[in-house]
Tab-separated table of C-alpha atoms in Angstrom:
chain	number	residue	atom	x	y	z
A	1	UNK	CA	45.818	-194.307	79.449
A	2	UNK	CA	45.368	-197.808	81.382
A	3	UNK	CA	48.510	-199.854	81.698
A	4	UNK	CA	47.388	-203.242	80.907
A	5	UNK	CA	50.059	-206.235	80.672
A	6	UNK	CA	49.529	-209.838	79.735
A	7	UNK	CA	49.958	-213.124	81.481
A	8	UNK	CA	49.071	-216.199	79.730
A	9	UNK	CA	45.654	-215.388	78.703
A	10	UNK	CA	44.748	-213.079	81.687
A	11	UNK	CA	45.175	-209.226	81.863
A	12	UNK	CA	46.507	-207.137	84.358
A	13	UNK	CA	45.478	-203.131	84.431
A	14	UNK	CA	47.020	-201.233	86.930
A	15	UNK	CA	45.725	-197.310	86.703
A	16	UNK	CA	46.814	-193.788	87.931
A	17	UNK	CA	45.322	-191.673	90.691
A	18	UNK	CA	43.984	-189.310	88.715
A	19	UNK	CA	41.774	-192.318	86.912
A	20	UNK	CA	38.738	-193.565	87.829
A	21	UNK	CA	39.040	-197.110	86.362
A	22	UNK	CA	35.178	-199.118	86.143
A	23	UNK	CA	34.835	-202.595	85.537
A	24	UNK	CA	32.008	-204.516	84.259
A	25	UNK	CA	31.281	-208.230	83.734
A	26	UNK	CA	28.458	-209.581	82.500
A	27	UNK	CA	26.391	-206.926	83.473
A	28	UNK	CA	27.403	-206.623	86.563
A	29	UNK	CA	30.329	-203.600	88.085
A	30	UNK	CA	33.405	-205.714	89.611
A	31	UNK	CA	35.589	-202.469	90.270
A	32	UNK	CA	34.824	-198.853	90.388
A	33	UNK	CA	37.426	-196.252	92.018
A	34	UNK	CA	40.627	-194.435	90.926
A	35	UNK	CA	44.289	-195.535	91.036
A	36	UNK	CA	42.829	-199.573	90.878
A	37	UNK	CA	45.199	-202.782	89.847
A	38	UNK	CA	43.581	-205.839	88.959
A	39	UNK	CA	43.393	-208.840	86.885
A	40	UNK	CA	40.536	-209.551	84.434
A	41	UNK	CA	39.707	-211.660	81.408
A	42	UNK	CA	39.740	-209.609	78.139
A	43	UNK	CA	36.847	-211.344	76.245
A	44	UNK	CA	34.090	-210.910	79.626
A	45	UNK	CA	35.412	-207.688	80.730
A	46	UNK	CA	33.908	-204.052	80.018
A	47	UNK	CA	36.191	-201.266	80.926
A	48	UNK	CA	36.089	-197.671	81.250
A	49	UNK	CA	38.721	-195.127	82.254
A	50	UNK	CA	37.480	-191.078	83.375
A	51	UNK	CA	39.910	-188.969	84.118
A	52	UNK	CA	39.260	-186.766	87.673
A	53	UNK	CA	42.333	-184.322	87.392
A	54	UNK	CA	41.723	-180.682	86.673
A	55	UNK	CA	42.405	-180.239	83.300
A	56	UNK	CA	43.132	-177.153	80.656
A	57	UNK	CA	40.739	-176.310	77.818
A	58	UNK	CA	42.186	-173.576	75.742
A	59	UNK	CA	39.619	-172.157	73.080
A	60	UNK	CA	39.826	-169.219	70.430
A	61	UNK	CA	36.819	-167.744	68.905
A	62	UNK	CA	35.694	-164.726	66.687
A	63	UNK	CA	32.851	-162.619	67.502
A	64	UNK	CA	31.192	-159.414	66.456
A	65	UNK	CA	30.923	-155.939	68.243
A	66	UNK	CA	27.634	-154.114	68.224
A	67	UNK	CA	29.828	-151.756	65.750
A	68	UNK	CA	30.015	-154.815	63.299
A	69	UNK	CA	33.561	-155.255	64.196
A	70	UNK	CA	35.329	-158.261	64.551
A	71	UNK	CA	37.707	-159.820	67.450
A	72	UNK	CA	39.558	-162.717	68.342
A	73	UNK	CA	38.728	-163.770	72.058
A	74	UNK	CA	41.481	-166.146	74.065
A	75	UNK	CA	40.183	-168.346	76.866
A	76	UNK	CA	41.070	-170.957	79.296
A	77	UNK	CA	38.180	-172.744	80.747
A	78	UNK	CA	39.214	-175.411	83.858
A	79	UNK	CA	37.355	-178.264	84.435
A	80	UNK	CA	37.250	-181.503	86.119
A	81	UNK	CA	34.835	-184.678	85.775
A	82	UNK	CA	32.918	-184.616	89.215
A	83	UNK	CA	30.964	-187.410	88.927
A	84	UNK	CA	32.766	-190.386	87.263
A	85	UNK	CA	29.890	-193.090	86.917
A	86	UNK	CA	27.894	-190.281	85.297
A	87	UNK	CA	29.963	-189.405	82.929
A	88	UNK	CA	31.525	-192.720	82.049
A	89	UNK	CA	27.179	-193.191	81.393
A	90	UNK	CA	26.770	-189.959	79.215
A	91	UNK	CA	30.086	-190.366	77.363
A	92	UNK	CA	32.273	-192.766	75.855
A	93	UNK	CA	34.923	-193.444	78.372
A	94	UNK	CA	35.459	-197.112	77.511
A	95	UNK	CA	38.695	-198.343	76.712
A	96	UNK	CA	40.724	-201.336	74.632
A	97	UNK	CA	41.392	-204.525	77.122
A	98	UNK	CA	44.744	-205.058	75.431
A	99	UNK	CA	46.232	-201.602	74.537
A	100	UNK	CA	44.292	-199.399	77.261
A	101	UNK	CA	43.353	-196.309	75.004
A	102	UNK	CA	40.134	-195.278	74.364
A	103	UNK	CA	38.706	-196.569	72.107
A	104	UNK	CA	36.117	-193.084	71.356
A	105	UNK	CA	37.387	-189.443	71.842
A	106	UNK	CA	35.499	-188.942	75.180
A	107	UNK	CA	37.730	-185.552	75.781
A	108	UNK	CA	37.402	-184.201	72.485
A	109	UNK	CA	33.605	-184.136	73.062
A	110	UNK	CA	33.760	-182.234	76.184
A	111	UNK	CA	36.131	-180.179	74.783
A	112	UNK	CA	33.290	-179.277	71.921
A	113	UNK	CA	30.566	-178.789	74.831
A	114	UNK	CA	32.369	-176.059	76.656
A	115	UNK	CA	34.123	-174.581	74.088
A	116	UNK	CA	30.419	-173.883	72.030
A	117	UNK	CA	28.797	-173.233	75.101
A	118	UNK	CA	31.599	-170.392	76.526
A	119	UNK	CA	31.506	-169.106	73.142
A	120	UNK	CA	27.579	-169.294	72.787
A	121	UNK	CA	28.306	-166.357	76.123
A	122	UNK	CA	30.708	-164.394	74.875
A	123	UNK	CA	29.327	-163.735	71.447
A	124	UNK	CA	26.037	-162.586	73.234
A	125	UNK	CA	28.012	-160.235	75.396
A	126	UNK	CA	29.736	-158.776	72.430
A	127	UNK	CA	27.151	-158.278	70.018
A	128	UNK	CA	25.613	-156.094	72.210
A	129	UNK	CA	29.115	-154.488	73.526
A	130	UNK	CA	30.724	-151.714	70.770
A	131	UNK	CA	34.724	-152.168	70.413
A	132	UNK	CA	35.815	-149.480	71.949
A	133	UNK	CA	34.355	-150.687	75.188
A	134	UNK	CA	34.818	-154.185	74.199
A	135	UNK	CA	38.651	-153.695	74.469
A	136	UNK	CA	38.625	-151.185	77.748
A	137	UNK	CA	36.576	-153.585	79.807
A	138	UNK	CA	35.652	-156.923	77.344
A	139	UNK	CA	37.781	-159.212	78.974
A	140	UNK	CA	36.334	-158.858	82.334
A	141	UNK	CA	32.317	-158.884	80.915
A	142	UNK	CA	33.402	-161.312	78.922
A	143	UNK	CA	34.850	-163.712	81.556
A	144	UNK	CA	32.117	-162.877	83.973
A	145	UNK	CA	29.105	-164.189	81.484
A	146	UNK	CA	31.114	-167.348	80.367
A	147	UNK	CA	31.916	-168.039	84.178
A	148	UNK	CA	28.111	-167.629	84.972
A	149	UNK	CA	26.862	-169.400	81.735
A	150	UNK	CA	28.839	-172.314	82.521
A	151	UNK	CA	27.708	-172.366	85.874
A	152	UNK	CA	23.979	-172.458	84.695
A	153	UNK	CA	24.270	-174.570	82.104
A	154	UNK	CA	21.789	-177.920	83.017
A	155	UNK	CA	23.794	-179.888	80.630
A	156	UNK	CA	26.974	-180.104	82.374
A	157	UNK	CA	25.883	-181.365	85.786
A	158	UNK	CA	23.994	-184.121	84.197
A	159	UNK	CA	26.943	-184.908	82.350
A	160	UNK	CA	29.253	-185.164	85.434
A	161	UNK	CA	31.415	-181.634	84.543
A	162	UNK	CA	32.308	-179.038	87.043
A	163	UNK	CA	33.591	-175.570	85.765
A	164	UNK	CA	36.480	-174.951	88.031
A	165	UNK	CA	37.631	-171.456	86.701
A	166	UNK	CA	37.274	-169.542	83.318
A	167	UNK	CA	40.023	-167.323	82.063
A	168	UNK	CA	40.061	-164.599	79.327
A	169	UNK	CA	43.556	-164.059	78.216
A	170	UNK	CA	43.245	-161.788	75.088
A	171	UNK	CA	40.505	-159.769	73.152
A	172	UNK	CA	41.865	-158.694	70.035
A	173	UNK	CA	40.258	-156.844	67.201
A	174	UNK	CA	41.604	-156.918	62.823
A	175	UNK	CA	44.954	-156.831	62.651
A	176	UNK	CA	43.929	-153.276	60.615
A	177	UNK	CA	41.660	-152.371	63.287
A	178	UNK	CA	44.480	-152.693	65.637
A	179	UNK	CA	46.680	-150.635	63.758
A	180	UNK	CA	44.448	-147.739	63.097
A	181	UNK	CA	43.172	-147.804	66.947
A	182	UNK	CA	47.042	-147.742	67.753
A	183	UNK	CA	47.877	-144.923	65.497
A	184	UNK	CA	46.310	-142.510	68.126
A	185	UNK	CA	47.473	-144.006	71.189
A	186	UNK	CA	51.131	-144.169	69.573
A	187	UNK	CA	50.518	-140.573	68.700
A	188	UNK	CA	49.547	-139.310	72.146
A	189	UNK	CA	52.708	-141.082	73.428
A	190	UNK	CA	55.151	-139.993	70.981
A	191	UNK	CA	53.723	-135.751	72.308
A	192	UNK	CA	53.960	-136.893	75.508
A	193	UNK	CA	57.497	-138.273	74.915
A	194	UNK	CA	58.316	-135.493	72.658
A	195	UNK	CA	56.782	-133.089	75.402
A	196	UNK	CA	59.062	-135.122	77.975
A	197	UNK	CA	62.095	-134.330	75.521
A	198	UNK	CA	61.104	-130.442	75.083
A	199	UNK	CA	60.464	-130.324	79.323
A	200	UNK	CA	63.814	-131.973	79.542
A	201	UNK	CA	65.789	-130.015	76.944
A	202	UNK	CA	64.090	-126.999	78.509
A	203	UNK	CA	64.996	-128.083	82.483
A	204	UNK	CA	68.511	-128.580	80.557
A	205	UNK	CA	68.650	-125.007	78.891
A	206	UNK	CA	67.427	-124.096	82.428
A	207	UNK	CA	70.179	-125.642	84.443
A	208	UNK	CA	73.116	-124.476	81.950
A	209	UNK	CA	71.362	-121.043	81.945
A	210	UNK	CA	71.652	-121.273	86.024
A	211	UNK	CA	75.178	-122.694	85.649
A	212	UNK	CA	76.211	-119.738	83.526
A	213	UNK	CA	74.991	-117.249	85.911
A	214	UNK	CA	76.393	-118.706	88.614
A	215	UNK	CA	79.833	-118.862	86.672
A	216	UNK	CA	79.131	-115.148	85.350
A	217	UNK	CA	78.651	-114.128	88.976
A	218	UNK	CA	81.850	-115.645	90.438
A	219	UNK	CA	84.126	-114.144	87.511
A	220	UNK	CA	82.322	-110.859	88.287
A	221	UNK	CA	82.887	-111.652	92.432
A	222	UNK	CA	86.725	-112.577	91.498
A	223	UNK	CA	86.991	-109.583	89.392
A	224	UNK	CA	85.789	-107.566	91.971
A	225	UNK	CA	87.597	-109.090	94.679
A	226	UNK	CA	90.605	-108.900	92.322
A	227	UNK	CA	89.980	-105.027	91.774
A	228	UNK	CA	90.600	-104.716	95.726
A	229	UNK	CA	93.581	-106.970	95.740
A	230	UNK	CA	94.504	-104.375	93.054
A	231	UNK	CA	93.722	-101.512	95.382
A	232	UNK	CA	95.256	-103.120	98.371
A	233	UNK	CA	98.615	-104.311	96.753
A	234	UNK	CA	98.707	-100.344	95.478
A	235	UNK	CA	98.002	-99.175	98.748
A	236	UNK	CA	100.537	-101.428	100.382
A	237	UNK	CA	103.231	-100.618	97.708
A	238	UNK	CA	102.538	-97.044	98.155
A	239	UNK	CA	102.805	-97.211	102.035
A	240	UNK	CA	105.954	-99.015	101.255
A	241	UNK	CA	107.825	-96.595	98.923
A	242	UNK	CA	106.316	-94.060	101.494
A	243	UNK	CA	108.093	-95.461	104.478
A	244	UNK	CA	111.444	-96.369	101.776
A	245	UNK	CA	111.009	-92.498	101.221
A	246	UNK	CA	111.466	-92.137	104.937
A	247	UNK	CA	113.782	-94.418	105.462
A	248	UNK	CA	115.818	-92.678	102.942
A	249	UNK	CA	115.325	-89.602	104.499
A	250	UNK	CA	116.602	-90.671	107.308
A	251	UNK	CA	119.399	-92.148	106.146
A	252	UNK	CA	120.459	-89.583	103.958
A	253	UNK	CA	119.795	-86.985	106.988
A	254	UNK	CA	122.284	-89.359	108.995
A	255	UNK	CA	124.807	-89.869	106.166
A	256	UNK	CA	124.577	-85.594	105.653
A	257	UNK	CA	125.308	-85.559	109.566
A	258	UNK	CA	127.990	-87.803	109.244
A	259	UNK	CA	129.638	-85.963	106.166
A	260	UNK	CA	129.321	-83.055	107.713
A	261	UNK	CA	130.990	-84.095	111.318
A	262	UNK	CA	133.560	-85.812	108.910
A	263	UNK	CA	133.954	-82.591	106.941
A	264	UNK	CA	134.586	-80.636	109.971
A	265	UNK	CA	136.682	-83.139	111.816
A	266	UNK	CA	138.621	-83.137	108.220
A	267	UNK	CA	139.092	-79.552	108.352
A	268	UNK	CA	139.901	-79.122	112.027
A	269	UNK	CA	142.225	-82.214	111.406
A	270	UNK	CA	144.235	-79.990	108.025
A	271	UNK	CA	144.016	-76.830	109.979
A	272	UNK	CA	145.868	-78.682	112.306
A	273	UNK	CA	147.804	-79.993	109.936
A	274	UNK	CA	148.384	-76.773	107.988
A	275	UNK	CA	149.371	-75.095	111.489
A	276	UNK	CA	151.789	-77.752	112.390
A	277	UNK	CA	153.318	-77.703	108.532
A	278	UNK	CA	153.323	-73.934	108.591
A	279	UNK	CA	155.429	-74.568	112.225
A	280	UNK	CA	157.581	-76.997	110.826
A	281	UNK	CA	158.353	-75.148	107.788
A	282	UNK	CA	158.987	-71.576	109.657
A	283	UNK	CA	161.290	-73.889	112.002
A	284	UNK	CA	163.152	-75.544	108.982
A	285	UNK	CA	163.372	-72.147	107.197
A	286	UNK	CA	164.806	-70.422	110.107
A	287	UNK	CA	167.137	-73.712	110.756
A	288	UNK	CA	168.416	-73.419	107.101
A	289	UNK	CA	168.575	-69.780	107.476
A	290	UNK	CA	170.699	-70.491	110.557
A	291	UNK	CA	172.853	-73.047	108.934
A	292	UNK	CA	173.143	-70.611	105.909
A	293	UNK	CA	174.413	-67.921	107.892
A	294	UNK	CA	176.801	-70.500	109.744
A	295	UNK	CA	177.801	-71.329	106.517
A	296	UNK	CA	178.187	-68.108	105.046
A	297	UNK	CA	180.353	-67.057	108.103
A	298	UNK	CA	182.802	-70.131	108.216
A	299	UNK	CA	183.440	-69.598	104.242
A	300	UNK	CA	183.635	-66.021	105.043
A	301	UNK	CA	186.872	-66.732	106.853
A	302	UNK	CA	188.600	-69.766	105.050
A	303	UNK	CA	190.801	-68.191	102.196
A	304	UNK	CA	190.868	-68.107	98.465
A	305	UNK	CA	192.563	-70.819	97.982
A	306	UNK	CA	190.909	-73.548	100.475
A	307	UNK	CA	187.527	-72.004	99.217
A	308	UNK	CA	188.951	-73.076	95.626
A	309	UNK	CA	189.947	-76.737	96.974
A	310	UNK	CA	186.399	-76.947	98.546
A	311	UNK	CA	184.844	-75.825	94.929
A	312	UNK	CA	186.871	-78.655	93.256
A	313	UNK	CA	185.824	-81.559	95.174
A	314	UNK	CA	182.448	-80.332	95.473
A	315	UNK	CA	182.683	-79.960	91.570
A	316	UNK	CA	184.333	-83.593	91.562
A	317	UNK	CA	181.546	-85.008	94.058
A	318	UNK	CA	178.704	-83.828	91.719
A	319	UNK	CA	180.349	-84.796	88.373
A	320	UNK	CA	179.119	-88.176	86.446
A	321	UNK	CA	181.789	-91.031	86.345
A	322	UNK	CA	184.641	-90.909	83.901
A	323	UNK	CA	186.107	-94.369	82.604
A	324	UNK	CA	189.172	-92.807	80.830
A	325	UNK	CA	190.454	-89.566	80.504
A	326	UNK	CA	192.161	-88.456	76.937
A	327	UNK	CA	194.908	-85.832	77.402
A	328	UNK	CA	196.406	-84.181	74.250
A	329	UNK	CA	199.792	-82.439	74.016
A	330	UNK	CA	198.139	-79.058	74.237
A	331	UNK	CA	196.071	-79.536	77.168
A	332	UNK	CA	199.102	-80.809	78.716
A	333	UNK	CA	201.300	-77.836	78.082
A	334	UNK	CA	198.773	-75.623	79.603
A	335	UNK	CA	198.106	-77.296	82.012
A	336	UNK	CA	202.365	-77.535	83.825
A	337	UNK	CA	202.818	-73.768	82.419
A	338	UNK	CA	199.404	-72.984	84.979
A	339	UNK	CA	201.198	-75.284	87.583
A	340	UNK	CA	204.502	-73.898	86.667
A	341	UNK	CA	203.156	-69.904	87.159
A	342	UNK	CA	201.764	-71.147	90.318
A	343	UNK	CA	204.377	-72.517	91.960
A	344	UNK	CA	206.751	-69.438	91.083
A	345	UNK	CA	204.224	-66.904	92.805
């Protein structure tokens, strides 16, 4: 839309450069170009605004398979106004002096004339198309003829429209259509996933089978390598208590030497020592016999009487000690008539 301001009974419109802005007076064109500011009278002045940006026309139309099926088809046609002067001729482009909107609905019109015309295309390509196909390769067929219809169509040229590109987004069948064309699809996925999950369960029954082995075999290899630790550590104990055994031997052989050197060093040593007490005792024998005799001669010629004295004190030597001594009358008496007899003889 124009931009159109007021100063005291004159207009000014100053337009964008995607407009193409025409102005007629009296009959006659004044200005004709895009992005254009200028000042004009409102009550002479005829003015038209056509828009020469690329613009978007998004349609959605039903159509019919050659099955009698129906689908939704979702396009984007581009276009652009190529030729300003005749368009602003075919259609109504003019616009209000004070506002600057249009005062017609110059888009919605073209927007009618391609949207009937792409669709006049497609539905000519699909009733001849079944679904099936129609949804494996409709969107190109279907792009293809509107592209080329457009681009033959005599009616667009003359109005000033150039087809800059035609896009099909979507080509949908019935909602129930849809569903019952996906049941099959969503079928074959959920085998092939439940196939995945049976190949994978099986590649994991696989791997813990190959785990287990593996673990089965290196219990059975450490078994069996424990079997000859077993054999070794009974060979190796029985080498030991074999060379124990001889060490034994040995020793007791040495300690049976050694005894018996001991045993006859002991019994040379008390041979000895029997020989030397058997000398020492014929020597003190024949000493006591010597003294015996010595003292059997010297008492042979002492007399009675010293022999007596000798007896006594021996007698008195050998007797225990005596404290006191308890003489009675009687004892007494005996004893000076003894002492009494004596000294007479």
């Amino acid at each position: 839309m124009a931009d159109i301001t007021r100063r005291l009974g004159w207009r000014h419109l100053r337009g964008a450069p995607t407009a193409h802005i025409r102005h007629h007076r009296g009959g006659r064109l004044l200005h004709d170009g895009p992005g254009l500011s200028f000042w004009f009278r409102a009550l002479t002045a005829a003015l038209s605004e056509v828009p020469v940006d690329d613009r978007e026309l998004a349609m959605t139309f039903h159509a019919r398979t050659s099955d009698f099926q129906d689908v939704a088809v979702q396009a984007t046609v581009t276009y652009r106004i190529s030729d300003p002067a005749v368009a602003a001729s075919r259609l109504d482009f003019s616009i209000d002096p004070d506002t600057g909107a249009w005062r017609g609905t110059p888009l919605e019109q073209l927007g009618t004339l391609l949207t009937e015309t792409a669709q006049q295309h497609a539905l000519d390509v699909l009733s001849r198309t079944p679904l099936s196909a129609a949804l494996v390769d409709g969107v190109t067929a279907v792009r293809e003829r509107i592209a080329t219809g457009l681009a033959g169509e005599p009616r667009l040229p003359s109005t000033g429209i150039e087809v800059v590109a035609v896009r099909v987004m979507a080509l949908r069948p019935e909602p129930e259509v849809e569903r019952a064309l996906r049941t099959p699809a969503r079928e074959q996925i959920q085998q092939e996933a439940d196939r995945a999950t049976y190949e994978r369960r099986a590649v994991a029954v696989e791997r813990e089978r190959a785990i287990a082995e593996n673990e089965l075999a290196s219990q059975i290899e450490l078994a069996r390598r424990e079997e000859q630790l077993v054999d070794q550590r009974g060979t190796n104990a029985r080498r030991e208590a074999e060379e124990h055994a001889a060490a034994d031997a040995v020793r007791a052989e040495a300690e049976a030497a050694r005894t018996v050197r001991l045993a006859e060093a002991e019994a040379a040593r008390s041979v000895r020592l029997a020989r030397a007490e058997a000398e020492g005792a014929r020597e003190v024998g024949e000493a006591r016999a010597q003294a015996q005799a010595a003292w059997l001669r010297v008492h042979g010629e002492v007399d009675v009487a010293t022999l007596h004295a000798l007896t006594g004190t021996r007698l008195a030597e050998n007797l225990p000690r005596i404290d006191s001594v308890t003489v009675s009358p009687d004892v007494l008496t005996g004893l000076l008539a003894r002492l009494g007899t004596q000294e007479r003889e």
